[in-house]
Coordinates of C-alpha atoms in Angstrom, one line a residue:
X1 CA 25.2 123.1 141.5
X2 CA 21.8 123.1 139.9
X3 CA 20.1 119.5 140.1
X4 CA 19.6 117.8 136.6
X5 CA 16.0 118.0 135.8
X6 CA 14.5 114.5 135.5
X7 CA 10.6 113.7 134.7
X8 CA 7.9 112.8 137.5
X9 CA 6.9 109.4 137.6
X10 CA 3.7 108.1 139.5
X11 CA 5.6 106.2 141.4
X12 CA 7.3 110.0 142.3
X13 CA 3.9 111.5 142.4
X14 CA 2.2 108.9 145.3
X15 CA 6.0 109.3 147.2
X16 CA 5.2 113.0 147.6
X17 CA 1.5 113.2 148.4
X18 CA 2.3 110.1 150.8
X19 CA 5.5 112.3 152.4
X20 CA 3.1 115.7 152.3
X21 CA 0.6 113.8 154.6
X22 CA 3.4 112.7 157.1
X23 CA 5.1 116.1 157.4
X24 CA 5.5 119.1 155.1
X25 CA 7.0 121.4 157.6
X26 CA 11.2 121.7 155.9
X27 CA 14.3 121.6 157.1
X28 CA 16.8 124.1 157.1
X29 CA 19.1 121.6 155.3
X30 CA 16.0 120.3 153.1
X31 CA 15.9 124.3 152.0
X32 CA 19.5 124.7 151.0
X33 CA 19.0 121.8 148.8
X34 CA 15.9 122.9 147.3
X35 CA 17.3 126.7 146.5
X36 CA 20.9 124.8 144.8
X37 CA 18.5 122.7 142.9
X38 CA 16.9 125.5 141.5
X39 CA 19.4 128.1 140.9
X40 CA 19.2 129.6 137.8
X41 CA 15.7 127.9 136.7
X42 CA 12.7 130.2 135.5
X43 CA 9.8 130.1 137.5
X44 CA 8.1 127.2 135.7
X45 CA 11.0 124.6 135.6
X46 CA 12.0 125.9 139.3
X47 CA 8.8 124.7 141.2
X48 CA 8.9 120.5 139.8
X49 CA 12.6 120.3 140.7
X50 CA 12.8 121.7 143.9
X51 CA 9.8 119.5 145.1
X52 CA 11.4 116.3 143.7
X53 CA 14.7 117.1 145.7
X54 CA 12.8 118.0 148.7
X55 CA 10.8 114.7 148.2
X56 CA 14.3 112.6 148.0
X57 CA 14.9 112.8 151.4
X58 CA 11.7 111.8 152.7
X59 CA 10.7 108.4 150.2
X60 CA 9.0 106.1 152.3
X61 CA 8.6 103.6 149.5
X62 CA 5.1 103.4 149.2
X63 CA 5.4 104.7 145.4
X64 CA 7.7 101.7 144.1
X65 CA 4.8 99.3 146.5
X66 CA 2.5 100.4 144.8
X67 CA 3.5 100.0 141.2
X68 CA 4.7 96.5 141.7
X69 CA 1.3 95.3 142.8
X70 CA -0.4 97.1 139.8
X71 CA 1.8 95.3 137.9
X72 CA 0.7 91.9 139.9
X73 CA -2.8 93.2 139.2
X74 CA -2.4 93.7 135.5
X75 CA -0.4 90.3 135.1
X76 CA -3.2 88.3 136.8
X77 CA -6.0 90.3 134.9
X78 CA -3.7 89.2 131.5
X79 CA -4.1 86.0 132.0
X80 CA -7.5 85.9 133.5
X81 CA -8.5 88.0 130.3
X82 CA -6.1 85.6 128.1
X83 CA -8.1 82.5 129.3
X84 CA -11.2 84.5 128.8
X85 CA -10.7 84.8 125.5
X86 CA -9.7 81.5 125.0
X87 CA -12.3 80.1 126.8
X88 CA -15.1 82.1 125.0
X89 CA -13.8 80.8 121.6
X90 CA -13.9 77.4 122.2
X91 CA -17.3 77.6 123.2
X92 CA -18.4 78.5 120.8
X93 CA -17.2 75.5 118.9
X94 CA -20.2 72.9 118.5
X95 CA -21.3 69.9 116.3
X96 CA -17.8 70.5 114.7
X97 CA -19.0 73.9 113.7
X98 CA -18.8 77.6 114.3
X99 CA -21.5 80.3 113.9
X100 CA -20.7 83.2 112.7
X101 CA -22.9 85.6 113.7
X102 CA -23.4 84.6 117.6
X103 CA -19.4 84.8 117.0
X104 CA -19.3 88.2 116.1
X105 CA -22.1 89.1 118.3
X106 CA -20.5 87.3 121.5
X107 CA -16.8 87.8 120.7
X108 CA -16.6 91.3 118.5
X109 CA -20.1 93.1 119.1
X110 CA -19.7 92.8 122.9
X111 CA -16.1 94.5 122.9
X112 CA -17.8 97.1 120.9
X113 CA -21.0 98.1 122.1
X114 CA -18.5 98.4 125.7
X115 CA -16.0 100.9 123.4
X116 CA -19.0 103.2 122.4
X117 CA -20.9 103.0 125.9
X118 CA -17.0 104.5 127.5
X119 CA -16.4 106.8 124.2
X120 CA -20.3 108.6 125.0
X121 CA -19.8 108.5 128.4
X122 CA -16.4 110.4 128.0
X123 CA -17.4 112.7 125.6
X124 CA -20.0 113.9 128.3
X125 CA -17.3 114.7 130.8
X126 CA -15.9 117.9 131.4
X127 CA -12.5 116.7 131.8
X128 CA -12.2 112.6 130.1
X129 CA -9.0 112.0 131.7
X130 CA -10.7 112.5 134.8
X131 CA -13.9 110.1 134.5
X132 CA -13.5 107.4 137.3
X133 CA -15.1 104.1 136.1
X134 CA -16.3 100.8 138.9
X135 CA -13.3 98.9 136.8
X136 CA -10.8 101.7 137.5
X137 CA -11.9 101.5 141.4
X138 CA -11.6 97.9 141.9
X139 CA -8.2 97.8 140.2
X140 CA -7.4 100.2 142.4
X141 CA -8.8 98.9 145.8
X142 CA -6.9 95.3 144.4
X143 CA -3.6 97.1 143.8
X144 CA -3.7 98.9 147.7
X145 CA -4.7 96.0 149.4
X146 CA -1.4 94.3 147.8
X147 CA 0.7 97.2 149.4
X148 CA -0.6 96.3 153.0
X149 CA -1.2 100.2 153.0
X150 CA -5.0 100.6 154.7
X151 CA -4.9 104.2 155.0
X152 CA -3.9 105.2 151.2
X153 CA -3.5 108.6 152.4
X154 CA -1.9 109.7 149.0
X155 CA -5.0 108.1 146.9
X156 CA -7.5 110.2 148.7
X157 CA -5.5 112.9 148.3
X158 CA -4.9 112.5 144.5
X159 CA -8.5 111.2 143.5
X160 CA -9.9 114.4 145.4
X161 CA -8.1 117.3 144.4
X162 CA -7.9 116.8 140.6
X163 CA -5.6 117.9 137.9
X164 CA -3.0 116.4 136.3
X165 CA -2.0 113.8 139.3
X166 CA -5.4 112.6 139.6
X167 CA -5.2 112.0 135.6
X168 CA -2.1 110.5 135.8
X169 CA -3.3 108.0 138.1
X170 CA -6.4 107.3 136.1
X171 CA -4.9 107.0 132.7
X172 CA -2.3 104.2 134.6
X173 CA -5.7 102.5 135.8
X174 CA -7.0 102.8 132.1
X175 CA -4.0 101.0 130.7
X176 CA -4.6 98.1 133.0
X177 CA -7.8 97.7 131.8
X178 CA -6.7 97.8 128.2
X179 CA -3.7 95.3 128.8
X180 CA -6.5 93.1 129.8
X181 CA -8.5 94.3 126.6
X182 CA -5.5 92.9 124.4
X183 CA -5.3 90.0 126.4
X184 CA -8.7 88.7 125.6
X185 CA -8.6 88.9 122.0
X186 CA -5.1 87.7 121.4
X187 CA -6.9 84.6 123.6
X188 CA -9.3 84.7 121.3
X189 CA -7.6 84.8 118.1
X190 CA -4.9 82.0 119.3
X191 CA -8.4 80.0 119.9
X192 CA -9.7 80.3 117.0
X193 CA -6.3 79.6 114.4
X194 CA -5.8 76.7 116.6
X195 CA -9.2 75.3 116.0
X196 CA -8.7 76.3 112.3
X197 CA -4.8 74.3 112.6
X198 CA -6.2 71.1 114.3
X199 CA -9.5 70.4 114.0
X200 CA -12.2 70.0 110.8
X201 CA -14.4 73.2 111.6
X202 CA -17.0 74.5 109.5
X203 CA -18.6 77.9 109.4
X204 CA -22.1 78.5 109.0
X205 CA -24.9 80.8 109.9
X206 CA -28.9 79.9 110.7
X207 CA -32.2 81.9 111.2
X208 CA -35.5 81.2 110.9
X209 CA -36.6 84.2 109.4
X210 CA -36.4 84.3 105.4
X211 CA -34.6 87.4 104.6
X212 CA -34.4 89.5 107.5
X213 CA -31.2 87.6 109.1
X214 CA -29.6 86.9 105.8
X215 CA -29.4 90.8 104.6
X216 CA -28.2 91.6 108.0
X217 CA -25.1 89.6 107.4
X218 CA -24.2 90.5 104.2
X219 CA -23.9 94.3 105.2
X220 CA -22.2 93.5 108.4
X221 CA -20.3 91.9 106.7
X222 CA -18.9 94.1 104.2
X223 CA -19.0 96.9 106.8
X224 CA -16.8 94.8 109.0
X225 CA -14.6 93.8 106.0
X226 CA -14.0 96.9 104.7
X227 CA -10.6 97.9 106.5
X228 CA -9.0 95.0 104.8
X229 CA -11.0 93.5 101.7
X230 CA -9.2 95.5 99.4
X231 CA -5.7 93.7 101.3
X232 CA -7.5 90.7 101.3
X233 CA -10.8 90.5 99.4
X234 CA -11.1 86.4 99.7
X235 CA -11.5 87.4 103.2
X236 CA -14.9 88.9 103.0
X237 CA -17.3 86.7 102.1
X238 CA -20.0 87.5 99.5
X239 CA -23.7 86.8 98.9
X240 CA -22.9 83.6 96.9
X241 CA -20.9 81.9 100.1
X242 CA -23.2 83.3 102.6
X243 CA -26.1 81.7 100.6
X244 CA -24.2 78.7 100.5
X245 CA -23.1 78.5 104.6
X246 CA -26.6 79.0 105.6
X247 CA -27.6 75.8 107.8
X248 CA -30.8 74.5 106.8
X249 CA -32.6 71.8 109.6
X250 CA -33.0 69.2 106.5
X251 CA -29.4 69.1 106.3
X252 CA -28.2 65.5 107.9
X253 CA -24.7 65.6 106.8
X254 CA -21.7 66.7 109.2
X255 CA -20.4 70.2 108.8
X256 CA -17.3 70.0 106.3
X257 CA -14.3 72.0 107.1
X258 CA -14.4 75.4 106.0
X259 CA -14.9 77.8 103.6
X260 CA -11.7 79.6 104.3
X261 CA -12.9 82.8 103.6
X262 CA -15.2 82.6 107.0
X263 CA -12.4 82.1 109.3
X264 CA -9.8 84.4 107.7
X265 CA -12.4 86.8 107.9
X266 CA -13.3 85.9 111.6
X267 CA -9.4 86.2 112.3
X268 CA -9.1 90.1 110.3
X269 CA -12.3 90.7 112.4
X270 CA -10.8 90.0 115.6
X271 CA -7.5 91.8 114.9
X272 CA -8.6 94.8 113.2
X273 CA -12.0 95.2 115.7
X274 CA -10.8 93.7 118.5
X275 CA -6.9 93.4 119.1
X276 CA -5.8 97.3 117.2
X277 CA -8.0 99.3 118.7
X278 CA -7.3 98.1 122.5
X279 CA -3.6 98.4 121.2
X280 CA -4.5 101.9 120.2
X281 CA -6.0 102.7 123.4
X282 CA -3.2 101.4 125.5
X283 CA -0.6 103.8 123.7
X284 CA -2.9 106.8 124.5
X285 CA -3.7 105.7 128.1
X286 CA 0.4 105.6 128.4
X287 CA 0.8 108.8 126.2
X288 CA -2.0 110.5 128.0
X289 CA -0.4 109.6 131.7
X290 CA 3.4 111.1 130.5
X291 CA 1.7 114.3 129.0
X292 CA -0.1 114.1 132.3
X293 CA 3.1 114.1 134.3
X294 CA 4.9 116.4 132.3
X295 CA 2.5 119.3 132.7
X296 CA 2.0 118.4 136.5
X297 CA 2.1 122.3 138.2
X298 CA 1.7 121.9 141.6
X299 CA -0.9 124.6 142.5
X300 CA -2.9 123.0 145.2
X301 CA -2.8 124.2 148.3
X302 CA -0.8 121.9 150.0
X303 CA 1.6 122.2 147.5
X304 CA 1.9 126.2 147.4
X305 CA 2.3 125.5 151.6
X306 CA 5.3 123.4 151.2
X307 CA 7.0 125.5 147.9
X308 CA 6.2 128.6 150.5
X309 CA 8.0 127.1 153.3
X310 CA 10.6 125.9 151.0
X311 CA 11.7 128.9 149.4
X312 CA 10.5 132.1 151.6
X313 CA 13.8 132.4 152.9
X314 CA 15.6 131.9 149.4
X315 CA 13.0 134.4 147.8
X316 CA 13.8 137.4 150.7
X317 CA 17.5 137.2 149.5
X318 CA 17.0 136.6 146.1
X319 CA 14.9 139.6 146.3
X320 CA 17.7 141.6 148.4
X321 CA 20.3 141.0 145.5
X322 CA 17.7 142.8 142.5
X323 CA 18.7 146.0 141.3
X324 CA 15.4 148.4 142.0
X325 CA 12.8 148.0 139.8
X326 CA 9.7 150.6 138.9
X327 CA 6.5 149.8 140.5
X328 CA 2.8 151.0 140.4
X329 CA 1.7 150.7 143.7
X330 CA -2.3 150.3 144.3
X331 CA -3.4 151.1 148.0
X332 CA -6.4 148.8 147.8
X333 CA -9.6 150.1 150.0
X334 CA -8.3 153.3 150.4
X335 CA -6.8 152.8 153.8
X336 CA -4.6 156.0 153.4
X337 CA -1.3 154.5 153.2
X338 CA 1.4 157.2 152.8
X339 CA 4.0 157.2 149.6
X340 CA 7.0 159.3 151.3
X341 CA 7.0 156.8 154.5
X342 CA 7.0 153.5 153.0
X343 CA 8.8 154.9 150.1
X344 CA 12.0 153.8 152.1
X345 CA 10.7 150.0 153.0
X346 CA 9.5 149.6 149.6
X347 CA 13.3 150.5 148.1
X348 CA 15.2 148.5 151.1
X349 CA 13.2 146.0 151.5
X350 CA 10.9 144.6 148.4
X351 CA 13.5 146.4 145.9
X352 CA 10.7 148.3 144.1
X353 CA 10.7 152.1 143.1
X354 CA 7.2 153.0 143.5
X355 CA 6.8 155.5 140.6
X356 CA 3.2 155.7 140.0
X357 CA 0.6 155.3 143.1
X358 CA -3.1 154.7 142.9
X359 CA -5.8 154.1 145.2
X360 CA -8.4 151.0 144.4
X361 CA -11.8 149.8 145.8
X362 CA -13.0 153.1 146.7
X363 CA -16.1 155.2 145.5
X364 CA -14.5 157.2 143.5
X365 CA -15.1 156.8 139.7
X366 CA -12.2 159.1 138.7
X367 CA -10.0 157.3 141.1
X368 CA -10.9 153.6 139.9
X369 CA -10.3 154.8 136.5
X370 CA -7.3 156.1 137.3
X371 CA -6.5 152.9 138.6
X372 CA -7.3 150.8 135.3
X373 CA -5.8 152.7 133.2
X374 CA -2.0 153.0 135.0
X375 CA -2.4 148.8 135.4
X376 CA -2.4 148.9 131.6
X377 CA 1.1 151.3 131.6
X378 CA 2.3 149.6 134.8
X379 CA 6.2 149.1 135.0
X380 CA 7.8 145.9 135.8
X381 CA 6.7 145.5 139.0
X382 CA 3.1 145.9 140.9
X383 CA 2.5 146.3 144.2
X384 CA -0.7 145.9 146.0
X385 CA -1.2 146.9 149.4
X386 CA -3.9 146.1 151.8
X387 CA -4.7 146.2 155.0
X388 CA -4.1 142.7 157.4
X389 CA -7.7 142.8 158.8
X390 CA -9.5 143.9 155.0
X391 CA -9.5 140.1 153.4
X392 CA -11.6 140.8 150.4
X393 CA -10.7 137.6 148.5
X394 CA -13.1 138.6 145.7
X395 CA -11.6 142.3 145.4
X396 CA -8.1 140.6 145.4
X397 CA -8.7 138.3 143.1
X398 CA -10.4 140.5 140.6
X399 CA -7.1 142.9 140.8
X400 CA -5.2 139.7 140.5
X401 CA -6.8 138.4 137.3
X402 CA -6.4 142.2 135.9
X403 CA -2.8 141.8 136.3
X404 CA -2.2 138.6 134.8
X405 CA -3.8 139.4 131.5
X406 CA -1.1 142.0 131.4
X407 CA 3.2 141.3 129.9
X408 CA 4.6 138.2 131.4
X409 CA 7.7 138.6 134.0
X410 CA 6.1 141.0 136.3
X411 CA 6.7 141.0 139.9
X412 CA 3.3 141.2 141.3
X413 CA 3.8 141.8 145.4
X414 CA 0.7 141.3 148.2
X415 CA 2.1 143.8 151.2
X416 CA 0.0 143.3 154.4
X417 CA -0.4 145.5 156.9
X418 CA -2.3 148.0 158.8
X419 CA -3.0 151.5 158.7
X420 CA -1.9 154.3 161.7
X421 CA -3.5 157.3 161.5
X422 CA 0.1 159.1 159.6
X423 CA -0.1 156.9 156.8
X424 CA 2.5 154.8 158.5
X425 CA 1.7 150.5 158.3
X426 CA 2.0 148.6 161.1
X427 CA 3.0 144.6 161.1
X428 CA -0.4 142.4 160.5
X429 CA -1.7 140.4 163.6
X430 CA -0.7 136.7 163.8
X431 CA -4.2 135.3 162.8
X432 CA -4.7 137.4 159.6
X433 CA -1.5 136.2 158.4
X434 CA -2.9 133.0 158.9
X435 CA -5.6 134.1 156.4
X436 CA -3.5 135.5 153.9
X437 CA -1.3 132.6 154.0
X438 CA -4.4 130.1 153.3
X439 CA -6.0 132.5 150.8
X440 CA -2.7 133.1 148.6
X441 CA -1.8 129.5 148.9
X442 CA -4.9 128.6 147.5
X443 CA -4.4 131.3 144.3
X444 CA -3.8 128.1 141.9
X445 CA -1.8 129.2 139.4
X446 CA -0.5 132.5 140.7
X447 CA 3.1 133.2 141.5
X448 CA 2.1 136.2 143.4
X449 CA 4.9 137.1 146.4
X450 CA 2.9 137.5 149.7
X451 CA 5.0 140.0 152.0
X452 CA 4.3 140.9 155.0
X453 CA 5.3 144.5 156.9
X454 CA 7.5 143.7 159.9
X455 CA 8.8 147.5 160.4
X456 CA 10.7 150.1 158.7
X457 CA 13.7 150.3 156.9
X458 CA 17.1 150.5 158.5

């Protein structure tokens, strides 16, 4: 019965990189339960779900550790953030007053100038989901040292080999950060209504230049206003009340409360610049981490070596049970293989009808030619053969990238062997299998089937 496919979680994804450390060498029983799980499921949907039922056996529970103390981490960065905020506001507050501008500047233009400094520094990555900032580290180092795990196998191994699990993890990092983001100003906005609520403030502005300070604020002002002033236009403040707030050194009388207009537009300020767009980023750093997770394909090499060892076996008799399929078979490097004495191992055995053959990597124009143009008409099924001891990962890879350009659903096969003198192919020795094995594994990408000659058909 075919397992129900269920979406990989972080937690999932630092269970398996964690169990692949330990041992990635299967079962027999762990390889019956991978081939029932993925029964009937095309190649793309096949490779996630038999890794996650191979990974159920083997949970250790380092994932769900893990998870739990990044939750601890982003609690107790929440309400350091929250206190933060808080704590910034009120002082702020003096002589029963409030500036406005070293408000913005200290409260709003601080949050900002941070949001553009990430945003460039993004833009000039290859890959944003994969910039790694000092905050993301030291959540990160604070989240393991929680766990009590001191090797963190599984971070090395997802910070170093990229793609969509380190991104996943980095985009759950990110969302920490922005938790803490919303913290701050909702700190900072229950600050400021309860000064408004309970205490006589007044709002005012100084400088001790004569024009210069003054024009500044009336276009930040309306700049900052202008998401909401049409909502809400007592809210923005014009020239006529900034004239008025202006705090002159003369002036011995107390602040008196108010105008309203400064703190409702201190209060749109700090929800429209400062609490949305950290709300914003939170829902794309958790949007970014599922879309992360979703297209997760599992073409490392570590992982090709464990969905090798996992379904070899399954592939050989899944491959007996084909009907015969036409294939163009390229002897690559001219080694002189012979079509009427494999003809019988490539029917029994690989289930291919090799009805075109062409010879590759030779010096030969006519013959290359010949080559490129029957890969263009080339059946369902292509066959490459090469020689155990002639590992020309370059040449292979060229051939390779030729054939994937062309339809979808082609079996493309890797046959390894060696040449005798009557066009015959003897089995590969045990070290260049070893080769071929690391080189296809690390083919990202490619669902090539790497077969090697172990004799004649009976």
């Amino acid at each position: 019965m075919a397992r129900e496919e269920s979406p990989w979680t972080l937690e999932d994804l630092i269970e398996f990189e964690q169990a692949l450390s330990h041992s990635a060498v299967p079962t027999s029983e762990e390889k019956q339960l991978v081939s029932a799980s993925i029964a009937g499921k095309s190649p793309e949907s096949a490779r996630p779900i038999g890794l996650k039922t191979w990974l159920d056996g083997r949970r250790s529970g380092i994932g769900r550790k893990f998870t739990l103390a990044l939750d601890g981490v982003s609690l107790g960065l929440f309400l350091l953030a929250l206190s933060a905020g808080i704590t910034t506001v009120l002082g702020l507050y003096r002589w029963n007053g409030i500036n406005v501008t070293i408000f913005v500047a200290v409260v709003l233009g601080v949050q900002i100038a941070i949001l553009i400094g990430a945003s460039v520094a993004w833009l000039f990555r290859r890959k944003a989901g994969e910039a790694y900032s000092v905050v993301q580290s030291i959540i990160g180092i604070l989240a393991r040292r929680l766990t009590g795990d001191r090797e963190s196998v599984w971070w090395h191994s997802l910070i170093t080999q990229g793609g969509g699990g380190r991104r996943a993890l980095l985009w759950r990092l990110a969302l920490v950060v922005q938790t803490a983001g919303i913290a701050f100003n909702l700190g900072a906005i229950a600050a400021l209504v309860g000064l408004v609520l309970f205490r006589n403030v007044g709002f005012f502005w100084e400088t001790t230049t004569e024009s210069a300070m003054r024009g500044w604020l009336e276009q930040s002002v309306n700049i900052i206003a202008a998401p909401w002033s049409w909502i809400d236009p007592a809210s923005a403040p014009d020239a006529r009340l900034i004239d008025a707030t202006r705090w002159w050194p003369e002036k011995s009388a107390a602040l008196s409360p108010g105008p309203a207009a400064w703190w409702r537009f201190l209060l749109w300020a700090l929800v429209v610049w400062g609490l949305l767009p950290r709300l914003i980023l939170r829902f794309l750093c958790q949007w970014n981490e599922g879309r992360s997770l979703a297209a997760l394909d599992f073409q490392s090499r570590h992982h090709r070596t464990l969905w090798r060892e996992l379904t070899g076996g399954e592939l050989r008799e899944e491959i007996a049970k084909r009907p015969t399929d036409g294939a163009l078979v390229i002897d690559v490097g001219g080694a002189g293989f012979s079509r009427e004495v494999l003809r019988p191992f490539l029917l029994q055995k690989l289930r291919v009808n090799p009805t075109a053959w062409e010879t590759t990597g030779v010096l030969d124009p006519e013959r290359e030619a010949a080559a490129r143009n029957a890969l263009t008409d080339a059946p369902a099924a292509i066959v490459l053969l090469v020689e155990g001891w002639a590992l020309s990962p370059r040449q292979v890879e060229s051939l390779l990238a030729k054939v994937s350009g062309l339809k979808e659903d082609r079996r493309v096969i890797l046959l390894i062997g060696n040449a005798e003198p009557n066009g015959a192919m003897r089995p590969a020795e045990e070290e260049e299998r070893a080769n071929w094995k690391r080189f296809v594994d690390g083919l990202a990408g490619s669902e090539v089937e790497l077969v090697f000659y172990e004799g004649g058909a009976r």
